[in-house]
Structure formats: C-alpha cells, structure tokens
CSV table of N, CA and C in Angstrom, one decimal:
chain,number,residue,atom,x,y,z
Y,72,UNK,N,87.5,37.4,134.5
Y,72,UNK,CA,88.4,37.4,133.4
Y,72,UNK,C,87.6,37.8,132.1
Y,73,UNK,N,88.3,39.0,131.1
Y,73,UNK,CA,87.4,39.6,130.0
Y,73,UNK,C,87.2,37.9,128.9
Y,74,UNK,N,86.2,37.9,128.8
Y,74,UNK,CA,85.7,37.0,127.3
Y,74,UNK,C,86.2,37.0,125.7
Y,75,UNK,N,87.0,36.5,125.2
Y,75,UNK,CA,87.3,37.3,123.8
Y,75,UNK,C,87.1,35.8,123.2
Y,76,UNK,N,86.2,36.7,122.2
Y,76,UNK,CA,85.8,35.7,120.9
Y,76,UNK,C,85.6,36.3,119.2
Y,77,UNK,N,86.4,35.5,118.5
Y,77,UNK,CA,86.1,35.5,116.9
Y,77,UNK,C,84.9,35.3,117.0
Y,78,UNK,N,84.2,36.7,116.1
Y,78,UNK,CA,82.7,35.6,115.6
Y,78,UNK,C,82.8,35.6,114.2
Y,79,UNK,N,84.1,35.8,113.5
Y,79,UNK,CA,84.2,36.3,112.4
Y,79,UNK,C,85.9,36.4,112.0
Y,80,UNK,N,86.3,35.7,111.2
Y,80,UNK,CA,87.7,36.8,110.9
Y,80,UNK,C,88.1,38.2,111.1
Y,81,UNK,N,87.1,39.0,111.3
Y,81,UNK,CA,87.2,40.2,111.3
Y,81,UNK,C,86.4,40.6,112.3
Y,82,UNK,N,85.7,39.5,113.1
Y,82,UNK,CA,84.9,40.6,114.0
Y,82,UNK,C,85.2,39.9,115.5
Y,83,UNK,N,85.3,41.1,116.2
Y,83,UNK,CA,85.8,40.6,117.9
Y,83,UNK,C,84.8,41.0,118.6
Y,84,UNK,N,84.8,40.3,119.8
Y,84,UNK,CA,83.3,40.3,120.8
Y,84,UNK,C,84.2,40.3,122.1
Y,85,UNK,N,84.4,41.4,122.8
Y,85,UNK,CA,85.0,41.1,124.3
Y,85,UNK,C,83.9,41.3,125.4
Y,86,UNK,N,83.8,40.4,126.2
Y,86,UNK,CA,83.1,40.4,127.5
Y,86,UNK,C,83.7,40.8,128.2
Y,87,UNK,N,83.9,42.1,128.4
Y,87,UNK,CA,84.7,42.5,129.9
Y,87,UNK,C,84.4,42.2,131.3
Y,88,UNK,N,85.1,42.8,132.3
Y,88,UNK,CA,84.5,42.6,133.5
Y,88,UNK,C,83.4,42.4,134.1
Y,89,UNK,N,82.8,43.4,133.8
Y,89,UNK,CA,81.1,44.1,134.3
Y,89,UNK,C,80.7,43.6,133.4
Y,90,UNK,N,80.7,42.4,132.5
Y,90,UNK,CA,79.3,41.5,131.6
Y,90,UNK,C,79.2,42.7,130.3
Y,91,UNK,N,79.4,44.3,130.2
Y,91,UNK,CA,79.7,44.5,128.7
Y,91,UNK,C,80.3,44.3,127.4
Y,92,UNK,N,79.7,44.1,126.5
Y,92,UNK,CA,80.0,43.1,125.6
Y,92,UNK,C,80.8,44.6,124.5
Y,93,UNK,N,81.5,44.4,124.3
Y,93,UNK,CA,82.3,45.7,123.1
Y,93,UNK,C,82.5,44.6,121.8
Y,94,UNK,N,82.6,45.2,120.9
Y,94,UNK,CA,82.7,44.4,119.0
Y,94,UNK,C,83.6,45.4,118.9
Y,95,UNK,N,84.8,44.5,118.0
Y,95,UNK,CA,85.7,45.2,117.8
Y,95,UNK,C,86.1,44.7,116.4
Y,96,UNK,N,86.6,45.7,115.0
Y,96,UNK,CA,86.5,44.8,114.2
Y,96,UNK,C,88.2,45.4,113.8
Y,97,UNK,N,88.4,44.2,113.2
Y,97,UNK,CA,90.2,44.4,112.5
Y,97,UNK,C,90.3,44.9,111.4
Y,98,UNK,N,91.4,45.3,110.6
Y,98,UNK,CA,91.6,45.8,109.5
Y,98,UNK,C,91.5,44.8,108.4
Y,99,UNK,N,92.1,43.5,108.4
Y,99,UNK,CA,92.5,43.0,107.8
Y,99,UNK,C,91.9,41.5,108.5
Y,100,UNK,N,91.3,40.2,107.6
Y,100,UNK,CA,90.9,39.2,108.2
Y,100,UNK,C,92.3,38.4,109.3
Y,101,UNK,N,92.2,37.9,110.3
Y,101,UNK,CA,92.9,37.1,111.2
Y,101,UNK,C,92.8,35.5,111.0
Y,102,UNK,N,93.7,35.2,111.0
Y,102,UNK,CA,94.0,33.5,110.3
Y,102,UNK,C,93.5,32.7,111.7
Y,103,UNK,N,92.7,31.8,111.5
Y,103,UNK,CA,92.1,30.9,112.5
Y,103,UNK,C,93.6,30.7,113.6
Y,104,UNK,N,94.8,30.0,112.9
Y,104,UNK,CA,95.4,29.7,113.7
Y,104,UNK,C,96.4,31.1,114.9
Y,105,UNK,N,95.8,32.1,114.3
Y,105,UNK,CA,96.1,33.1,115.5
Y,105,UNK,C,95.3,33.8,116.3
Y,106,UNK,N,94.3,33.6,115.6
Y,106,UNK,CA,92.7,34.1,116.7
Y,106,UNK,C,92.9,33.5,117.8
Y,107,UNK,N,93.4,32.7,118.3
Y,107,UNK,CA,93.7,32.2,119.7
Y,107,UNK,C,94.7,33.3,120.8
Y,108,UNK,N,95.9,33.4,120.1
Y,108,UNK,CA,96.8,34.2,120.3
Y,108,UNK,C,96.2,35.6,120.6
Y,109,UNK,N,95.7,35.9,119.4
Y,109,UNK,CA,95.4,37.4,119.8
Y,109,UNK,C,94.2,37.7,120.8
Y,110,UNK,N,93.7,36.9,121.1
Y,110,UNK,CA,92.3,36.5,122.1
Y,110,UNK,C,93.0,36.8,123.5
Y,111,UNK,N,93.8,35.9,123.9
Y,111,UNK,CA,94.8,35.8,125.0
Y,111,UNK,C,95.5,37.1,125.3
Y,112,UNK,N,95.9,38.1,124.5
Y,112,UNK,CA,95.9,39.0,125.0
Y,112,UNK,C,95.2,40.2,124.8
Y,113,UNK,N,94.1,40.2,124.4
Y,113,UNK,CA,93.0,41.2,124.5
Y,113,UNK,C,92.5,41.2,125.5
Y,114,UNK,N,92.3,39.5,125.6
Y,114,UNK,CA,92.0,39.2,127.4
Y,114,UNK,C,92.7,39.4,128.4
Y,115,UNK,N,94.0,39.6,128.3
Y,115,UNK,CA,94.7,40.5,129.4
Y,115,UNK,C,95.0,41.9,129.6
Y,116,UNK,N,94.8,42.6,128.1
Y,116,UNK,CA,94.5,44.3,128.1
Y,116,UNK,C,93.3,44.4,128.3
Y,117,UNK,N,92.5,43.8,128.3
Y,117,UNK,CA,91.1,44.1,128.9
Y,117,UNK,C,90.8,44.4,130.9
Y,118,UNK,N,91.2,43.4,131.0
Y,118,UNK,CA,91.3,42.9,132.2
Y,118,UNK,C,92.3,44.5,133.1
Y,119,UNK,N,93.8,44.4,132.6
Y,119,UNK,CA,94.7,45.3,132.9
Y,119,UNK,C,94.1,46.5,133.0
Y,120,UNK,N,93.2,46.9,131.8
Y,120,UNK,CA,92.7,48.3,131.1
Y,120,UNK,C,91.5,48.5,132.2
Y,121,UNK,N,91.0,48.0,132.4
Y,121,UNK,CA,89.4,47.8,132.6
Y,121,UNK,C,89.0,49.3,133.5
Y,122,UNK,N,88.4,49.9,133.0
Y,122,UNK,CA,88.2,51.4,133.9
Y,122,UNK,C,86.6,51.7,133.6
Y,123,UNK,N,85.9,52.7,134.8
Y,123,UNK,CA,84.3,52.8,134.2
Y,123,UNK,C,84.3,53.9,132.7
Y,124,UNK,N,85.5,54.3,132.2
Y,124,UNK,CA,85.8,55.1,131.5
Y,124,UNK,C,85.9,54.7,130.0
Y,125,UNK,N,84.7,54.1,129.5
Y,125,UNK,CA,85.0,52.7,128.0
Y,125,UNK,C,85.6,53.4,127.2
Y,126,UNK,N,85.8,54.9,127.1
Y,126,UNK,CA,86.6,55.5,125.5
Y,126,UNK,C,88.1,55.0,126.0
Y,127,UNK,N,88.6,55.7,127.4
Y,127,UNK,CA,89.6,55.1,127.9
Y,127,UNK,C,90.1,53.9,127.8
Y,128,UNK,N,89.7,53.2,128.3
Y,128,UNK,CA,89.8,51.9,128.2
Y,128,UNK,C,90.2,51.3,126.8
Y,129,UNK,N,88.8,51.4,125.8
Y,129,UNK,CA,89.8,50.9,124.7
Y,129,UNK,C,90.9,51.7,124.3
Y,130,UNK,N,90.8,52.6,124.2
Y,130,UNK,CA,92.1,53.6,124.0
Y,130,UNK,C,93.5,52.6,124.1
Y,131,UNK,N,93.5,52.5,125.6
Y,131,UNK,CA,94.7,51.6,126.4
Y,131,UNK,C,95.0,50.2,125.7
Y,132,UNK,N,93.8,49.6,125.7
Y,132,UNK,CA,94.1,48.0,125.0
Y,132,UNK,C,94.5,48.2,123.9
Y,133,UNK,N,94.3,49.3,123.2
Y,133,UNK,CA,94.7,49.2,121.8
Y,133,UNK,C,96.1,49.6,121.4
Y,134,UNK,N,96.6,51.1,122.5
Y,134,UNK,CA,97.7,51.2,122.6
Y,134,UNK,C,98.9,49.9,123.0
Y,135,UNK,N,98.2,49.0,124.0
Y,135,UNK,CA,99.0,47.5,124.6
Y,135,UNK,C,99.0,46.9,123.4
Y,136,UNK,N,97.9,46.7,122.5
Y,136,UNK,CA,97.8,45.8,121.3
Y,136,UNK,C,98.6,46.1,120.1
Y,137,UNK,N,98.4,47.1,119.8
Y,137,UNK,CA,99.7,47.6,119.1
Y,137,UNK,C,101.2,47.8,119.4
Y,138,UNK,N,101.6,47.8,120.5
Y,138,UNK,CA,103.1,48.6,121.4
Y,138,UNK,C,103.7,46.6,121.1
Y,139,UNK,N,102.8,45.6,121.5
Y,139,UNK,CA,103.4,44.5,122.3
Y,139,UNK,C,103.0,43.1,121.1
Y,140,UNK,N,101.7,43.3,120.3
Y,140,UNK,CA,101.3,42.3,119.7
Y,140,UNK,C,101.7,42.6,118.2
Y,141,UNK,N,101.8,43.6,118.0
Y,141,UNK,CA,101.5,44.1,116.5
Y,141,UNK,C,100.5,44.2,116.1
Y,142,UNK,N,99.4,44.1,116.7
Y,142,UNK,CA,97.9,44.2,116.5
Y,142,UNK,C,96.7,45.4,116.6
Y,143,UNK,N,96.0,45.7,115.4
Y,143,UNK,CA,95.3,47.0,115.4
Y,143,UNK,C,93.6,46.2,115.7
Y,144,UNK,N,93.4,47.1,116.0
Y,144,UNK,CA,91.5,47.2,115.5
Y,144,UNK,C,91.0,48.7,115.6
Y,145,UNK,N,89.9,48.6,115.4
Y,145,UNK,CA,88.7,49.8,115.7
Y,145,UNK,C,87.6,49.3,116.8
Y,146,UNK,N,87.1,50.1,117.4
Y,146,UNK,CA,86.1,50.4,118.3
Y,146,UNK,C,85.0,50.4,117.0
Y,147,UNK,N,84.0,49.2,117.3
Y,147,UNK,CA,82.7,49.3,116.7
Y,147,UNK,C,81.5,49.7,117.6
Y,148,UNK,N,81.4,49.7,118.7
Y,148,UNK,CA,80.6,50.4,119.7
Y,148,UNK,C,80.4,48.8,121.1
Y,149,UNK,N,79.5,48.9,121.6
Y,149,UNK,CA,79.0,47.6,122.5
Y,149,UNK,C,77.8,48.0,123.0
Y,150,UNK,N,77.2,46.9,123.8
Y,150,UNK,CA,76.1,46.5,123.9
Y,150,UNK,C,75.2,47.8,125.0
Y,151,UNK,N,76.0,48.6,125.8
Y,151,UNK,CA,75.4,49.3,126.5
Y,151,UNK,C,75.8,50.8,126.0
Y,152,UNK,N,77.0,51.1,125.1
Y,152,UNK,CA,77.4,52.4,124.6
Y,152,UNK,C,75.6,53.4,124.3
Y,153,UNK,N,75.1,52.9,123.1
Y,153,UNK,CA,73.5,53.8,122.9
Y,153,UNK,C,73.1,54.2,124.3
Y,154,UNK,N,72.8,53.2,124.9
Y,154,UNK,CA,72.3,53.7,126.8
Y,154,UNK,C,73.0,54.7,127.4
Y,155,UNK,N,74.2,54.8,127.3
Y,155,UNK,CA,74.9,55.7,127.9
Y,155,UNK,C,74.8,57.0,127.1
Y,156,UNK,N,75.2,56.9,125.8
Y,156,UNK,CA,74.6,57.8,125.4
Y,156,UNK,C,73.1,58.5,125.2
Y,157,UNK,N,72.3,58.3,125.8
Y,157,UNK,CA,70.8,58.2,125.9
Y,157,UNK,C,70.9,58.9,127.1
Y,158,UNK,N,71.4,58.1,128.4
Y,158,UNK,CA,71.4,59.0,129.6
Y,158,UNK,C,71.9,60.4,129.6
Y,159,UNK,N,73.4,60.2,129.0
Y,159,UNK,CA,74.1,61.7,129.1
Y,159,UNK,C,73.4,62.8,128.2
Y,160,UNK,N,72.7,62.3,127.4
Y,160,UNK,CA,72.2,63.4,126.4
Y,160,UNK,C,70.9,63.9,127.6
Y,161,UNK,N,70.3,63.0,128.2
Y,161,UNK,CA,69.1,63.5,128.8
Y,161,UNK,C,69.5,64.6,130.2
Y,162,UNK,N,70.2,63.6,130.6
Y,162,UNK,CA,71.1,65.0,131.9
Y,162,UNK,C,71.4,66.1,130.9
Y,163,UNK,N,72.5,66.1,130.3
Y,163,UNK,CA,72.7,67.3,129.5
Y,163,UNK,C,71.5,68.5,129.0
Y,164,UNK,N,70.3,67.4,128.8
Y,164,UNK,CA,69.2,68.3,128.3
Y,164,UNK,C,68.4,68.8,129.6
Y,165,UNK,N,68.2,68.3,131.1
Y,165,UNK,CA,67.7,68.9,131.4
Y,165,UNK,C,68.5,69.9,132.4
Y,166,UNK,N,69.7,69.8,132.3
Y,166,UNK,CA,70.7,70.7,132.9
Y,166,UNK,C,70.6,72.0,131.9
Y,167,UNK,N,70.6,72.0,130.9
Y,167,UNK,CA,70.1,73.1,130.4
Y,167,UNK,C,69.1,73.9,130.4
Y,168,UNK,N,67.7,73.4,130.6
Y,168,UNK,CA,66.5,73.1,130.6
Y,168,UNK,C,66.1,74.1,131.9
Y,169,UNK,N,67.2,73.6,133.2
Y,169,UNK,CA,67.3,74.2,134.3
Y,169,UNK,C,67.9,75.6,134.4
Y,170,UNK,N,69.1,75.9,133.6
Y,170,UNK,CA,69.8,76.9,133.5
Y,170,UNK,C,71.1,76.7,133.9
Y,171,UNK,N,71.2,75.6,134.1
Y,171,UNK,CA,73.1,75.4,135.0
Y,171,UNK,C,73.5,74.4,134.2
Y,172,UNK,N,74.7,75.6,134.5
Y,172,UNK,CA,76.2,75.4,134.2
Y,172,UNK,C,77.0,74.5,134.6
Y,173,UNK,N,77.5,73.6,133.2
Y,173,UNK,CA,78.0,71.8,133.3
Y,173,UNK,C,78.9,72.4,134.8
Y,174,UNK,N,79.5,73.2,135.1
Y,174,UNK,CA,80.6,73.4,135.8
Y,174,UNK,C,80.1,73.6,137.7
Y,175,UNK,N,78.8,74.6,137.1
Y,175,UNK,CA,78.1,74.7,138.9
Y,175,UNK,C,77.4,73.2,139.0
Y,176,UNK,N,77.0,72.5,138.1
Y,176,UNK,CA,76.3,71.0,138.4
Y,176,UNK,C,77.7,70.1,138.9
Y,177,UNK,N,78.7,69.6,138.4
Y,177,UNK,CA,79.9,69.4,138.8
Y,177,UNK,C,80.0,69.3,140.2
Y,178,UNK,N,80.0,71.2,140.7
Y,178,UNK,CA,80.1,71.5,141.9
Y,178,UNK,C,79.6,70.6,143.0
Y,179,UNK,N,77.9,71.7,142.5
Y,179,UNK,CA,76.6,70.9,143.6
Y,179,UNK,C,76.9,69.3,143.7
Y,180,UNK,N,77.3,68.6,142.6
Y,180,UNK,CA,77.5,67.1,142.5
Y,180,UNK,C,78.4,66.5,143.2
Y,181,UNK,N,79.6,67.0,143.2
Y,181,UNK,CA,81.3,67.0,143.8
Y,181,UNK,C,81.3,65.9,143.0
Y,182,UNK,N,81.0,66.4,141.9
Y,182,UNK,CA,82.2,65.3,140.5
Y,182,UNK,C,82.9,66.0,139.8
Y,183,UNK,N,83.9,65.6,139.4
Y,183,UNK,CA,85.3,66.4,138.8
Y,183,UNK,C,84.4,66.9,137.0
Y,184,UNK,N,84.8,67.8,136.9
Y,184,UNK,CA,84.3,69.1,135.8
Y,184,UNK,C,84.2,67.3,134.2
Y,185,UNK,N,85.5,67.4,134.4
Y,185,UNK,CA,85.6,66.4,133.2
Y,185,UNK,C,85.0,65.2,132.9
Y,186,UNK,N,84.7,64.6,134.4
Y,186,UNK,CA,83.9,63.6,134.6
Y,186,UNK,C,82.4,63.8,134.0
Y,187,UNK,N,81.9,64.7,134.6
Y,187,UNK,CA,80.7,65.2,134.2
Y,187,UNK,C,80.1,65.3,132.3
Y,188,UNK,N,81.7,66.0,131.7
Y,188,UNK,CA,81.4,65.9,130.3
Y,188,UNK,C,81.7,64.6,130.1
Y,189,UNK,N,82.4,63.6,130.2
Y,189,UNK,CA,82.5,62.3,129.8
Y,189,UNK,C,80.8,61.5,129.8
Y,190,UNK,N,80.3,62.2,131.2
Y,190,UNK,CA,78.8,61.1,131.6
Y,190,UNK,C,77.9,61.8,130.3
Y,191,UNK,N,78.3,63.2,130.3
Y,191,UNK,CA,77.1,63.6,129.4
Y,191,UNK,C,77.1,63.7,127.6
Y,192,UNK,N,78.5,62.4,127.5
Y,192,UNK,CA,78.6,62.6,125.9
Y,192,UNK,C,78.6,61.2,126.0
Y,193,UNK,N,78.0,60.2,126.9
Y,193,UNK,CA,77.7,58.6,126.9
Y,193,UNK,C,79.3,57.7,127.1
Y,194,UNK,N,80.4,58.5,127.3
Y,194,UNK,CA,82.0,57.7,127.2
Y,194,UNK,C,82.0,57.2,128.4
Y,195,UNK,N,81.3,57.5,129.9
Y,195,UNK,CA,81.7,57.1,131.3
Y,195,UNK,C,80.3,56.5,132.1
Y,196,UNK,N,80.8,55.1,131.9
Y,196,UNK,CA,79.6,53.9,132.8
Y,196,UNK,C,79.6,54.6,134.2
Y,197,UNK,N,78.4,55.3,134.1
Y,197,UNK,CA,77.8,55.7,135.7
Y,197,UNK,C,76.9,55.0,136.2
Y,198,UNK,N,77.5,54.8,137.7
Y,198,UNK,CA,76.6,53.6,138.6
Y,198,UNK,C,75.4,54.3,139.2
Y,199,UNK,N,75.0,54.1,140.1
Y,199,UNK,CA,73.2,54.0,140.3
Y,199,UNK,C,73.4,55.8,141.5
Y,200,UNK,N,75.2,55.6,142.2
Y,200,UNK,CA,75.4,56.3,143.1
Y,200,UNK,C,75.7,57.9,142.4
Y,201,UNK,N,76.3,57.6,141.6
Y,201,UNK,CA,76.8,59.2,140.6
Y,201,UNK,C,75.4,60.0,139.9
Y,202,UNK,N,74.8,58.6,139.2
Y,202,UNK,CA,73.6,58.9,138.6
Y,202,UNK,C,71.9,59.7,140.0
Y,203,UNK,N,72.0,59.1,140.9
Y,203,UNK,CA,71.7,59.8,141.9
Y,203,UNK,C,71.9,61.3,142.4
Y,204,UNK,N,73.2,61.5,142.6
Y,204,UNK,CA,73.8,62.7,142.9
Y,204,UNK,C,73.5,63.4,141.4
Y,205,UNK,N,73.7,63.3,140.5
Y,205,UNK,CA,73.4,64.2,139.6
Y,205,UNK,C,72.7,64.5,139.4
Y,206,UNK,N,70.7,63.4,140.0
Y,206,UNK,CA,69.1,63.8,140.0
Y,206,UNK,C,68.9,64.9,140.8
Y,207,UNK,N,69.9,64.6,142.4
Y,207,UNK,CA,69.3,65.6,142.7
Y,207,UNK,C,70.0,67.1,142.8
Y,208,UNK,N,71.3,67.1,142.1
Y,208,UNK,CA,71.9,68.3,141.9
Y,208,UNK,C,71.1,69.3,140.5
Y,209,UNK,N,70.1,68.5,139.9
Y,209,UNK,CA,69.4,68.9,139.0
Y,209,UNK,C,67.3,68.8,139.3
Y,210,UNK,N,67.4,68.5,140.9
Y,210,UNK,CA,66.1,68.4,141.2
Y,210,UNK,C,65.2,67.9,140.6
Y,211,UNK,N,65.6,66.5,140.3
Y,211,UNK,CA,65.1,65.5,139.9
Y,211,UNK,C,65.4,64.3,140.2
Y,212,UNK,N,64.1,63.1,140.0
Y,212,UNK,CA,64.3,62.0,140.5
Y,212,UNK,C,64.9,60.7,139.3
Y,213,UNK,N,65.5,59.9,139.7
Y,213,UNK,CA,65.8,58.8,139.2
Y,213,UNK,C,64.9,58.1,138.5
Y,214,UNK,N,64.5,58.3,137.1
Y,214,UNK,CA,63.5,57.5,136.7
Y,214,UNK,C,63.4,56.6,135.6
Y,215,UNK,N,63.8,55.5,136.3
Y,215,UNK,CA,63.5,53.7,135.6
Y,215,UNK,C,62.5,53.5,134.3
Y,216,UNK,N,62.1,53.5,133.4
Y,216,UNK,CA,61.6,52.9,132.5
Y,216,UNK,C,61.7,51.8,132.2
C-alpha cells in the first residue's frame, strides 16, 4: 500500500509500491483537517496507477485526483528520477557513440521503439532484466558503481 504524507501544507511525499518516494507539491496550502482525506486517496491512485512508467503514472493519479477529489498538484521529481535519468542519458550516449539507431537497438533488444525512448529520457524504471538486454544489444557490460 502507497505511503502518503504531509510534510508540509504544501508538500506531499508518496511511497509507492517499489519503496520510491515522489514529492508532490500543491497549489495552494491544504487545511490540516483534510490532509487526511486527500492522503486516502492518493493512496489509492497510487496504488491503482502504479506502472514502471513514473511520467505515466503520475499523469493518471492526477487525472483520478482531479476527475473525483477536486484535487491538483505538480510533479516535484522523487528520490530515484536523477538515476534514471543518469542511466538513460548514458545508454543514449553510448548508442550513439556505437553508431545505432534508437530504432535498430529496440530491435536487437525486442523492446518496443517507445519504450526505449522513455528508458533513455530517465521517465521508465528499468529492472536489472531490460537493463541487461540493452548492455548487450550495445556490446557492453553492466556496470555497478
């Protein structure tokens, strides 16, 4: 079950599924006595939403948040967004580096075209399995720091 917490009138901390932590902040301060309320169901569009796809994902909660609560925010980033963006930029760079085409890496990889640009603009949490297939569709190894 996703985590939601005020740390702030204005600032939200969801713990989703997978232990990442997203900050979300509102337009306008939230009254103590509804921070509860709106918590309850962040924590159920989170939960509902939950995809390896985080631009997606909040997208959706926020579309549920608004359609059902009357409730807005913004996307302030979360605790693994930089990393992902870090990785995709590095595949991106040495797919270039190599000479191939987001679309022949794709291929060699048998990951969908779009998927690929999602990993390599940091928006799609890739597991250890995709991240693999992509070293060696690019002739290189997996390398941990």
């Amino acid at each position: 079950m996703t985590k939601v917490i005020f740390t702030d009138s204005t600032t939200i901390n969801a713990i989703a599924l997978d232990g990442e932590t997203f900050t979300l902040k509102t337009y306008l301060p939230v009254q103590k006595d509804e921070q509860q309320r709106i918590a309850k169901f962040l924590s159920q569009y989170f939960n509902e939403c939950f995809e390896d796809d985080k631009t997606s994902m909040i997208y959706w909660v926020l579309m549920k948040m608004m359609a059902n609560v009357e409730f807005s925010f913004y996307y302030e980033g979360s605790d693994r967004s930089e990393e992902r963006k870090r990785i995709g930029a590095r595949i991106k760079e040495i797919r270039k580096q190599k000479g191939i085409e987001a679309k022949q890496l794709a291929t060699l990889t048998n990951i969908d075209a779009a998927n690929l640009s999602r990993i390599e603009q940091g928006k799609y949490s890739v597991g250890l399995d995709i991240l693999t297939r992509i070293s060696h569709g690019l002739g290189v190894k997996v390398d941990l720091v």
